[in-house]
mmCIF file of C-alpha atoms in Angstrom:
data_model
loop_
_atom_site.group_PDB
_atom_site.id
_atom_site.type_symbol
_atom_site.label_atom_id
_atom_site.label_comp_id
_atom_site.label_asym_id
_atom_site.label_seq_id
_atom_site.Cartn_x
_atom_site.Cartn_y
_atom_site.Cartn_z
ATOM 1 C CA MET B 1 86.295 45.277 37.068
ATOM 2 C CA ASN B 2 86.633 47.204 40.327
ATOM 3 C CA LYS B 3 84.173 50.142 40.271
ATOM 4 C CA THR B 4 86.528 52.477 42.160
ATOM 5 C CA PHE B 5 89.363 51.706 39.727
ATOM 6 C CA LYS B 6 87.153 52.345 36.711
ATOM 7 C CA LYS B 7 85.846 55.575 38.274
ATOM 8 C CA ASN B 8 89.396 56.848 38.855
ATOM 9 C CA ILE B 9 90.346 55.899 35.290
ATOM 10 C CA GLY B 10 87.297 57.834 34.096
ATOM 11 C CA LEU B 11 88.333 60.951 36.025
ATOM 12 C CA LEU B 12 91.874 60.800 34.669
ATOM 13 C CA HIS B 13 90.516 60.223 31.158
ATOM 14 C CA LEU B 14 88.273 63.275 31.529
ATOM 15 C CA TRP B 15 90.730 65.802 32.962
ATOM 16 C CA LEU B 16 93.755 64.751 30.942
ATOM 17 C CA GLY B 17 91.568 64.847 27.842
ATOM 18 C CA LEU B 18 90.440 68.389 28.627
ATOM 19 C CA ALA B 19 94.047 69.450 29.328
ATOM 20 C CA SER B 20 95.506 68.025 26.108
ATOM 21 C CA GLY B 21 92.479 68.311 23.810
ATOM 22 C CA LEU B 22 93.581 71.389 21.844
ATOM 23 C CA ILE B 23 97.077 70.006 21.184
ATOM 24 C CA VAL B 24 95.656 66.620 20.140
ATOM 25 C CA PHE B 25 93.271 68.419 17.777
ATOM 26 C CA ILE B 26 96.139 70.365 16.141
ATOM 27 C CA VAL B 27 98.542 67.421 15.905
ATOM 28 C CA ALA B 28 95.877 65.052 14.527
ATOM 29 C CA LEU B 29 94.661 67.594 11.960
ATOM 30 C CA THR B 30 98.158 68.401 10.671
ATOM 31 C CA GLY B 31 99.020 64.697 10.737
ATOM 32 C CA SER B 32 96.057 63.859 8.503
ATOM 33 C CA ILE B 33 97.247 66.486 6.005
ATOM 34 C CA LEU B 34 100.828 65.158 6.036
ATOM 35 C CA VAL B 35 99.739 61.597 5.209
ATOM 36 C CA PHE B 36 99.312 62.597 1.544
ATOM 37 C CA GLU B 37 101.992 65.299 1.482
ATOM 38 C CA ASP B 38 103.790 63.995 -1.632
ATOM 39 C CA GLU B 39 100.604 63.377 -3.595
ATOM 40 C CA ILE B 40 99.053 66.767 -2.752
ATOM 41 C CA ASP B 41 102.234 68.731 -3.428
ATOM 42 C CA GLU B 42 102.818 67.053 -6.780
ATOM 43 C CA PHE B 43 99.171 67.578 -7.778
ATOM 44 C CA VAL B 44 99.192 71.286 -6.867
ATOM 45 C CA ASN B 45 102.697 71.988 -8.233
ATOM 46 C CA PRO B 46 103.245 69.491 -11.091
ATOM 47 C CA GLU B 47 105.770 71.747 -12.835
ATOM 48 C CA PHE B 48 107.997 71.626 -9.736
ATOM 49 C CA TYR B 49 108.275 67.830 -9.776
ATOM 50 C CA LYS B 50 107.779 66.763 -13.403
ATOM 51 C CA VAL B 51 109.682 67.729 -16.558
ATOM 52 C CA SER B 52 107.669 68.741 -19.601
ATOM 53 C CA GLU B 53 109.642 66.408 -21.847
ATOM 54 C CA ILE B 54 112.116 63.574 -21.256
ATOM 55 C CA GLY B 55 115.370 64.381 -23.054
ATOM 56 C CA ALA B 56 117.911 62.053 -24.629
ATOM 57 C CA LYS B 57 120.569 62.704 -21.996
ATOM 58 C CA LYS B 58 120.823 64.425 -18.620
ATOM 59 C CA ILE B 59 123.180 67.346 -18.063
ATOM 60 C CA PRO B 60 125.989 66.613 -15.552
ATOM 61 C CA THR B 61 124.931 67.471 -11.996
ATOM 62 C CA ASP B 62 127.864 69.848 -11.445
ATOM 63 C CA VAL B 63 126.827 71.993 -14.406
ATOM 64 C CA LEU B 64 123.292 72.299 -13.010
ATOM 65 C CA ILE B 65 124.593 73.231 -9.557
ATOM 66 C CA ARG B 66 127.036 75.839 -10.893
ATOM 67 C CA ASP B 67 124.261 77.495 -12.918
ATOM 68 C CA ILE B 68 122.037 77.748 -9.817
ATOM 69 C CA GLU B 69 124.901 79.094 -7.685
ATOM 70 C CA LEU B 70 125.671 81.811 -10.210
ATOM 71 C CA LYS B 71 122.073 82.730 -11.071
ATOM 72 C CA TYR B 72 120.833 82.947 -7.477
ATOM 73 C CA ALA B 73 124.101 83.913 -5.740
ATOM 74 C CA LEU B 74 123.963 80.919 -3.413
ATOM 75 C CA LYS B 75 126.547 80.752 -0.661
ATOM 76 C CA LYS B 76 126.236 77.057 0.129
ATOM 77 C CA ILE B 77 124.663 73.967 -1.425
ATOM 78 C CA ASN B 78 123.152 71.672 1.222
ATOM 79 C CA ARG B 79 121.453 68.802 -0.570
ATOM 80 C CA VAL B 80 121.005 67.394 -4.050
ATOM 81 C CA TYR B 81 118.188 64.946 -4.878
ATOM 82 C CA ALA B 82 118.314 62.793 -8.020
ATOM 83 C CA TYR B 83 115.432 60.467 -8.874
ATOM 84 C CA ASN B 84 115.220 57.168 -10.707
ATOM 85 C CA ASP B 85 112.003 58.258 -12.444
ATOM 86 C CA PRO B 86 113.050 59.885 -15.768
ATOM 87 C CA GLU B 87 110.120 62.333 -15.501
ATOM 88 C CA ARG B 88 111.233 63.721 -12.139
ATOM 89 C CA THR B 89 113.088 66.995 -11.791
ATOM 90 C CA MET B 90 116.297 67.300 -9.804
ATOM 91 C CA ILE B 91 115.880 69.085 -6.453
ATOM 92 C CA VAL B 92 118.676 71.247 -5.039
ATOM 93 C CA THR B 93 118.632 73.075 -1.705
ATOM 94 C CA GLY B 94 121.060 75.779 -0.632
ATOM 95 C CA LYS B 95 121.555 78.892 1.470
ATOM 96 C CA ASP B 96 121.233 82.337 -0.099
ATOM 97 C CA SER B 97 123.086 85.513 0.904
ATOM 98 C CA ASP B 98 120.725 85.910 3.875
ATOM 99 C CA LYS B 99 121.567 82.356 5.042
ATOM 100 C CA LYS B 100 118.016 81.221 4.326
ATOM 101 C CA ASN B 101 117.405 77.809 2.790
ATOM 102 C CA GLN B 102 115.997 77.859 -0.733
ATOM 103 C CA ILE B 103 114.595 74.882 -2.667
ATOM 104 C CA PHE B 104 115.174 74.728 -6.431
ATOM 105 C CA SER B 105 113.593 72.470 -9.027
ATOM 106 C CA VAL B 106 115.748 71.884 -12.108
ATOM 107 C CA ASP B 107 115.046 70.157 -15.412
ATOM 108 C CA PRO B 108 118.013 67.726 -15.645
ATOM 109 C CA TYR B 109 117.697 67.568 -19.451
ATOM 110 C CA THR B 110 117.686 71.305 -20.249
ATOM 111 C CA GLY B 111 119.227 72.807 -17.098
ATOM 112 C CA LYS B 112 116.296 75.210 -16.754
ATOM 113 C CA THR B 113 115.247 76.176 -13.232
ATOM 114 C CA LEU B 114 111.548 75.308 -13.032
ATOM 115 C CA GLY B 115 110.820 76.679 -9.591
ATOM 116 C CA GLN B 116 112.216 78.246 -6.436
ATOM 117 C CA ILE B 117 110.690 78.474 -2.973
ATOM 118 C CA PRO B 118 112.036 79.414 0.483
ATOM 119 C CA GLU B 119 112.046 76.232 2.553
ATOM 120 C CA ARG B 120 110.433 77.836 5.598
ATOM 121 C CA SER B 121 107.500 79.261 3.616
ATOM 122 C CA ARG B 122 106.706 75.992 1.835
ATOM 123 C CA PHE B 123 103.186 74.951 2.890
ATOM 124 C CA PHE B 124 104.091 71.448 4.041
ATOM 125 C CA SER B 125 107.184 72.705 5.880
ATOM 126 C CA VAL B 126 104.890 74.969 7.917
ATOM 127 C CA VAL B 127 102.403 72.121 8.521
ATOM 128 C CA LEU B 128 105.232 69.826 9.656
ATOM 129 C CA ASP B 129 106.579 72.511 11.994
ATOM 130 C CA ILE B 130 103.120 72.883 13.556
ATOM 131 C CA HIS B 131 102.733 69.098 13.770
ATOM 132 C CA ARG B 132 106.040 68.552 15.565
ATOM 133 C CA HIS B 133 106.812 71.836 17.308
ATOM 134 C CA LEU B 134 103.672 74.026 17.259
ATOM 135 C CA VAL B 135 106.034 76.626 15.701
ATOM 136 C CA LEU B 136 107.620 76.927 19.173
ATOM 137 C CA GLY B 137 110.892 75.054 18.637
ATOM 138 C CA ASP B 138 112.097 72.743 21.399
ATOM 139 C CA ILE B 139 109.399 73.919 23.811
ATOM 140 C CA GLY B 140 106.727 73.026 21.268
ATOM 141 C CA ALA B 141 108.324 69.614 20.680
ATOM 142 C CA PHE B 142 108.171 68.954 24.425
ATOM 143 C CA ILE B 143 104.501 70.023 24.573
ATOM 144 C CA THR B 144 103.501 67.818 21.623
ATOM 145 C CA GLY B 145 105.530 64.953 23.092
ATOM 146 C CA CYS B 146 103.776 65.206 26.472
ATOM 147 C CA SER B 147 100.398 65.458 24.733
ATOM 148 C CA CYS B 148 101.278 62.351 22.705
ATOM 149 C CA LEU B 149 102.105 60.486 25.918
ATOM 150 C CA ILE B 150 98.796 61.621 27.406
ATOM 151 C CA PHE B 151 97.006 60.509 24.233
ATOM 152 C CA VAL B 152 98.506 57.018 24.597
ATOM 153 C CA PHE B 153 97.055 56.906 28.112
ATOM 154 C CA MET B 154 93.743 58.251 26.798
ATOM 155 C CA LEU B 155 93.550 55.415 24.269
ATOM 156 C CA ILE B 156 94.282 52.733 26.871
ATOM 157 C CA SER B 157 91.985 54.259 29.482
ATOM 158 C CA GLY B 158 89.298 54.723 26.819
ATOM 159 C CA MET B 159 89.493 51.018 26.055
ATOM 160 C CA ILE B 160 89.069 50.243 29.770
ATOM 161 C CA LEU B 161 86.023 52.514 29.982
ATOM 162 C CA TRP B 162 84.578 51.044 26.762
ATOM 163 C CA TRP B 163 84.886 47.437 27.949
ATOM 164 C CA PRO B 164 81.358 46.090 28.670
ATOM 165 C CA LYS B 165 80.496 44.536 32.032
ATOM 166 C CA LYS B 166 78.670 41.656 30.355
ATOM 167 C CA VAL B 167 79.066 39.874 27.013
ATOM 168 C CA LYS B 168 75.422 40.561 26.129
ATOM 169 C CA ASN B 169 76.219 44.313 26.100
ATOM 170 C CA LEU B 170 78.990 43.880 23.518
ATOM 171 C CA LYS B 171 76.749 44.494 20.491
ATOM 172 C CA GLN B 172 75.628 47.814 21.981
ATOM 173 C CA ARG B 173 79.290 48.873 22.356
ATOM 174 C CA LEU B 174 80.092 47.996 18.752
ATOM 175 C CA THR B 175 77.358 49.976 16.995
ATOM 176 C CA VAL B 176 76.249 53.606 16.846
ATOM 177 C CA LYS B 177 72.556 54.167 17.486
ATOM 178 C CA TRP B 178 72.100 56.792 14.776
ATOM 179 C CA ASN B 179 68.368 57.307 15.417
ATOM 180 C CA ALA B 180 68.903 58.206 19.084
ATOM 181 C CA SER B 181 69.292 61.672 20.624
ATOM 182 C CA PHE B 182 72.288 63.844 19.744
ATOM 183 C CA LYS B 183 73.774 63.212 23.182
ATOM 184 C CA ARG B 184 73.627 59.424 22.658
ATOM 185 C CA VAL B 185 74.923 59.558 19.081
ATOM 186 C CA ASN B 186 77.820 61.754 20.209
ATOM 187 C CA TRP B 187 78.713 59.309 22.994
ATOM 188 C CA ASP B 188 78.442 56.310 20.664
ATOM 189 C CA PHE B 189 80.540 58.017 17.983
ATOM 190 C CA HIS B 190 83.263 58.820 20.532
ATOM 191 C CA SER B 191 83.413 55.351 22.086
ATOM 192 C CA VAL B 192 82.500 52.989 19.235
ATOM 193 C CA PHE B 193 84.816 54.462 16.609
ATOM 194 C CA GLY B 194 87.392 54.952 19.352
ATOM 195 C CA PHE B 195 87.362 51.165 19.764
ATOM 196 C CA TYR B 196 87.687 50.486 16.029
ATOM 197 C CA SER B 197 90.582 52.935 15.590
ATOM 198 C CA PHE B 198 92.311 52.049 18.888
ATOM 199 C CA LEU B 199 95.152 49.891 17.550
ATOM 200 C CA VAL B 200 96.076 52.120 14.598
ATOM 201 C CA LEU B 201 95.994 55.289 16.710
ATOM 202 C CA LEU B 202 98.095 53.598 19.389
ATOM 203 C CA ILE B 203 100.749 52.617 16.825
ATOM 204 C CA ILE B 204 100.796 56.126 15.298
ATOM 205 C CA SER B 205 101.070 57.733 18.756
ATOM 206 C CA LEU B 206 103.842 55.436 20.001
ATOM 207 C CA THR B 207 105.930 55.849 16.841
ATOM 208 C CA GLY B 208 105.417 59.627 17.052
ATOM 209 C CA LEU B 209 107.207 59.674 20.402
ATOM 210 C CA THR B 210 110.449 58.901 18.524
ATOM 211 C CA TRP B 211 110.707 62.526 17.363
ATOM 212 C CA SER B 212 109.784 64.033 20.734
ATOM 213 C CA PHE B 213 111.910 62.144 23.240
ATOM 214 C CA LYS B 214 115.473 60.838 22.917
ATOM 215 C CA TRP B 215 114.815 58.303 25.673
ATOM 216 C CA PHE B 216 112.111 56.681 23.560
ATOM 217 C CA GLU B 217 114.428 56.328 20.566
ATOM 218 C CA SER B 218 117.172 55.008 22.852
ATOM 219 C CA GLY B 219 114.677 52.476 24.210
ATOM 220 C CA ILE B 220 114.166 51.128 20.678
ATOM 221 C CA TYR B 221 117.909 50.524 20.308
ATOM 222 C CA LEU B 222 118.146 49.042 23.810
ATOM 223 C CA LEU B 223 115.423 46.496 23.075
ATOM 224 C CA ALA B 224 116.752 45.693 19.595
ATOM 225 C CA ASP B 225 120.546 45.857 20.048
ATOM 226 C CA GLY B 226 121.021 45.616 23.806
ATOM 227 C CA THR B 227 122.563 49.087 23.959
ATOM 228 C CA THR B 228 121.246 52.646 23.868
ATOM 229 C CA LYS B 229 124.210 53.787 21.806
ATOM 230 C CA LYS B 230 123.228 53.892 18.158
ATOM 231 C CA PRO B 231 125.786 53.925 15.320
ATOM 232 C CA SER B 232 126.876 57.406 14.283
ATOM 233 C CA ALA B 233 125.152 58.723 11.176
ATOM 234 C CA LYS B 234 128.267 60.754 10.309
ATOM 235 C CA VAL B 235 131.864 59.985 9.338
ATOM 236 C CA GLU B 236 134.705 62.423 10.018
ATOM 237 C CA ASN B 237 136.373 63.834 6.924
ATOM 238 C CA PRO B 238 140.026 62.677 6.783
ATOM 239 C CA THR B 239 141.205 65.490 4.481
ATOM 240 C CA LYS B 240 141.448 68.700 6.499
ATOM 241 C CA VAL B 241 142.656 71.072 3.790
ATOM 242 C CA ASP B 242 141.225 71.372 0.299
ATOM 243 C CA PRO B 243 143.933 70.010 -2.066
ATOM 244 C CA LYS B 244 142.368 71.891 -4.993
ATOM 245 C CA VAL B 245 141.943 68.808 -7.178
ATOM 246 C CA ASP B 246 139.913 68.871 -10.395
ATOM 247 C CA LYS B 247 136.229 69.157 -9.382
ATOM 248 C CA THR B 248 134.670 69.561 -12.812
ATOM 249 C CA TYR B 249 132.420 66.524 -12.312
ATOM 250 C CA PHE B 250 132.720 66.205 -8.525
ATOM 251 C CA TYR B 251 129.050 65.490 -7.675
ATOM 252 C CA GLN B 252 128.413 63.548 -10.868
ATOM 253 C CA ASN B 253 131.256 61.191 -9.919
ATOM 254 C CA ILE B 254 129.790 60.777 -6.431
ATOM 255 C CA PHE B 255 126.460 59.742 -7.969
ATOM 256 C CA SER B 256 128.258 57.288 -10.282
ATOM 257 C CA LYS B 257 130.333 55.768 -7.477
ATOM 258 C CA THR B 258 127.205 55.377 -5.317
ATOM 259 C CA ASP B 259 125.451 53.531 -8.156
ATOM 260 C CA SER B 260 128.443 51.192 -8.521
ATOM 261 C CA VAL B 261 128.466 50.413 -4.774
ATOM 262 C CA PHE B 262 124.653 50.082 -4.573
ATOM 263 C CA PRO B 263 123.598 48.907 -8.076
ATOM 264 C CA TYR B 264 119.853 48.676 -7.402
ATOM 265 C CA LYS B 265 117.259 51.134 -8.757
ATOM 266 C CA GLY B 266 116.661 54.008 -6.377
ATOM 267 C CA ASP B 267 116.483 57.700 -5.561
ATOM 268 C CA THR B 268 119.741 59.250 -4.356
ATOM 269 C CA GLN B 269 120.300 62.129 -1.965
ATOM 270 C CA ILE B 270 123.629 63.917 -1.398
ATOM 271 C CA ARG B 271 123.973 65.684 1.957
ATOM 272 C CA ILE B 272 126.798 68.223 2.105
ATOM 273 C CA PRO B 273 127.858 69.100 5.688
ATOM 274 C CA SER B 274 127.827 72.715 6.807
ATOM 275 C CA ASP B 275 130.841 72.158 9.072
ATOM 276 C CA THR B 276 134.489 71.398 8.258
ATOM 277 C CA ILE B 277 134.591 68.154 10.261
ATOM 278 C CA ASN B 278 132.187 65.688 8.662
ATOM 279 C CA SER B 279 132.249 64.040 5.253
ATOM 280 C CA ILE B 280 129.583 64.034 2.548
ATOM 281 C CA THR B 281 126.710 61.619 3.219
ATOM 282 C CA VAL B 282 124.942 59.941 0.311
ATOM 283 C CA ILE B 283 121.699 58.019 0.901
ATOM 284 C CA LYS B 284 120.294 55.776 -1.804
ATOM 285 C CA LEU B 285 116.714 54.586 -1.387
ATOM 286 C CA ASN B 286 116.020 51.070 -2.678
ATOM 287 C CA LEU B 287 112.930 51.221 -4.894
ATOM 288 C CA GLU B 288 113.150 47.493 -5.602
ATOM 289 C CA GLU B 289 111.998 46.722 -2.053
ATOM 290 C CA SER B 290 108.271 46.432 -1.333
ATOM 291 C CA ILE B 291 108.614 48.296 1.984
ATOM 292 C CA PRO B 292 109.558 52.022 1.869
ATOM 293 C CA ASN B 293 112.544 53.702 3.538
ATOM 294 C CA ILE B 294 114.934 50.815 2.866
ATOM 295 C CA SER B 295 118.166 52.641 2.052
ATOM 296 C CA SER B 296 121.933 52.267 2.114
ATOM 297 C CA THR B 297 124.493 54.963 2.914
ATOM 298 C CA ALA B 298 127.917 55.876 1.548
ATOM 299 C CA TYR B 299 130.369 58.509 2.794
ATOM 300 C CA PHE B 300 132.697 60.569 0.596
ATOM 301 C CA ASP B 301 135.609 62.907 1.246
ATOM 302 C CA LYS B 302 134.210 66.433 0.831
ATOM 303 C CA TYR B 303 137.428 67.660 -0.834
ATOM 304 C CA THR B 304 138.644 64.740 -2.964
ATOM 305 C CA GLY B 305 135.416 62.809 -3.618
ATOM 306 C CA LYS B 306 137.068 59.563 -2.503
ATOM 307 C CA ILE B 307 134.680 56.989 -1.011
ATOM 308 C CA LEU B 308 135.393 56.518 2.692
ATOM 309 C CA GLU B 309 132.814 54.002 3.865
ATOM 310 C CA ALA B 310 129.788 52.113 2.577
ATOM 311 C CA ARG B 311 126.978 50.952 4.847
ATOM 312 C CA PRO B 312 124.572 48.683 2.952
ATOM 313 C CA TYR B 313 121.157 48.221 4.527
ATOM 314 C CA GLU B 314 121.778 44.496 5.003
ATOM 315 C CA LYS B 315 124.628 45.202 7.434
ATOM 316 C CA LEU B 316 122.710 47.667 9.623
ATOM 317 C CA SER B 317 121.938 46.698 13.212
ATOM 318 C CA ARG B 318 118.475 45.449 14.132
ATOM 319 C CA GLY B 319 117.863 48.744 15.937
ATOM 320 C CA ASP B 320 118.756 50.780 12.842
ATOM 321 C CA LYS B 321 116.437 48.686 10.669
ATOM 322 C CA ILE B 322 113.556 49.143 13.105
ATOM 323 C CA ARG B 323 114.297 52.884 13.295
ATOM 324 C CA ARG B 324 114.076 53.112 9.497
ATOM 325 C CA LEU B 325 110.593 51.565 9.638
ATOM 326 C CA ILE B 326 109.300 54.071 12.215
ATOM 327 C CA TYR B 327 108.635 56.796 9.634
ATOM 328 C CA PRO B 328 106.598 54.723 7.113
ATOM 329 C CA ILE B 329 104.665 53.133 9.987
ATOM 330 C CA HIS B 330 103.925 56.533 11.536
ATOM 331 C CA THR B 331 102.807 58.102 8.245
ATOM 332 C CA GLY B 332 100.909 55.041 7.054
ATOM 333 C CA SER B 333 103.056 54.592 3.932
ATOM 334 C CA ILE B 334 104.325 51.180 5.064
ATOM 335 C CA TYR B 335 102.072 49.259 2.625
ATOM 336 C CA GLY B 336 101.182 51.993 0.154
ATOM 337 C CA TYR B 337 97.746 53.493 -0.371
ATOM 338 C CA PRO B 338 95.729 51.000 1.738
ATOM 339 C CA THR B 339 97.628 51.891 4.923
ATOM 340 C CA LYS B 340 97.830 55.570 3.931
ATOM 341 C CA ILE B 341 94.052 55.786 3.605
ATOM 342 C CA LEU B 342 93.668 53.981 6.927
ATOM 343 C CA ALA B 343 96.076 56.387 8.648
ATOM 344 C CA PHE B 344 94.288 59.369 7.080
ATOM 345 C CA LEU B 345 90.851 58.201 8.279
ATOM 346 C CA VAL B 346 91.914 57.432 11.852
ATOM 347 C CA CYS B 347 93.774 60.767 12.081
ATOM 348 C CA LEU B 348 90.616 62.561 10.953
ATOM 349 C CA PHE B 349 88.674 60.644 13.583
ATOM 350 C CA ALA B 350 91.286 61.621 16.206
ATOM 351 C CA VAL B 351 90.530 65.267 15.333
ATOM 352 C CA THR B 352 86.942 64.699 16.498
ATOM 353 C CA LEU B 353 87.852 63.019 19.805
ATOM 354 C CA PRO B 354 88.595 66.238 21.770
ATOM 355 C CA VAL B 355 85.365 67.787 20.401
ATOM 356 C CA THR B 356 83.063 64.829 21.135
ATOM 357 C CA GLY B 357 84.779 64.312 24.494
ATOM 358 C CA LEU B 358 84.165 67.940 25.427
ATOM 359 C CA LEU B 359 80.503 67.640 24.416
ATOM 360 C CA ILE B 360 80.136 64.530 26.603
ATOM 361 C CA TRP B 361 81.555 66.444 29.575
ATOM 362 C CA LEU B 362 79.354 69.478 28.971
ATOM 363 C CA GLY B 363 76.305 67.204 28.637
ATOM 364 C CA ARG B 364 77.047 65.585 31.985
ATOM 365 C CA LYS B 365 77.504 68.948 33.664
ATOM 366 C CA LYS B 366 74.149 70.079 32.296
ATOM 367 C CA SER B 367 72.493 66.840 33.473
ATOM 368 C CA LYS B 368 73.877 67.303 36.995
ATOM 369 C CA LYS B 369 72.474 70.839 37.177
#
């Protein structure tokens, strides 16, 4: 390899690493925490997610929602989550009188509210906000996105710098000399484990760009479908004025109709639009599939409850199917606990990269003096 080229790559690797190191540290640390978000949250707050006793029959969803609206003076219900697992509570989110989102856990057998928490103060909501936006909104998303792009370059350039000049030096590049000086161990740790985690970190970084840049998401659809225009995730509501029909079991009927259209076992989520234009969106996750995030969608009239359109997963475009896989690939949940543990370990290692890289730079500066 050309020495000048490798030297220039080394300089870029150094200075871009120093520039983005703090952001990489934060994003990697929060990412490692989010890998086991569901497991940690359910372990710490079991009463929020599990009922104390499975009853003979569940109370109609509309009765549960009306009780929450009256008890907590909610102005608007946003989402309703119903789970296939009989031990799971029903989750309802809505806006209070201060227009702040609240999350409620309800026992579907007794109707008792088991827990309430403001969405913004939920621990994992804060961690996710830091991970994606640094609590800085769109500006933070742009910063994390640029840092993610830099990190992709750092991984590729790191691989170039790691590559041995001769095959006989390969063994040295694949092992850490633990009995050497701290300076050597630090360098080995940075480069050797950087090599072993290269592919997984590259996949996590590239998939993470989907949430930072629209052009990256559009590129996925362009490669998969031949067009950057993705199908709309919303359907306009045909009924413009509420006809005041009987809504005693409005949401319960929507759940029933969804189950008849998509008869597989799954968790169902009702999304109620905040505007007056779009219809209700219902997403049913298919738990019979071995890969997560395989779901179908149905749309319902927000006033009459009539089904407007059904979009089974099988009829989605190739781009949509790939987009659905981005999240489980990024979080490591694609193949369950084995890939989750792998994602967790490489994210923890990524936390150390800015630190060990900084120590390498400081060691070289000291040597030059």
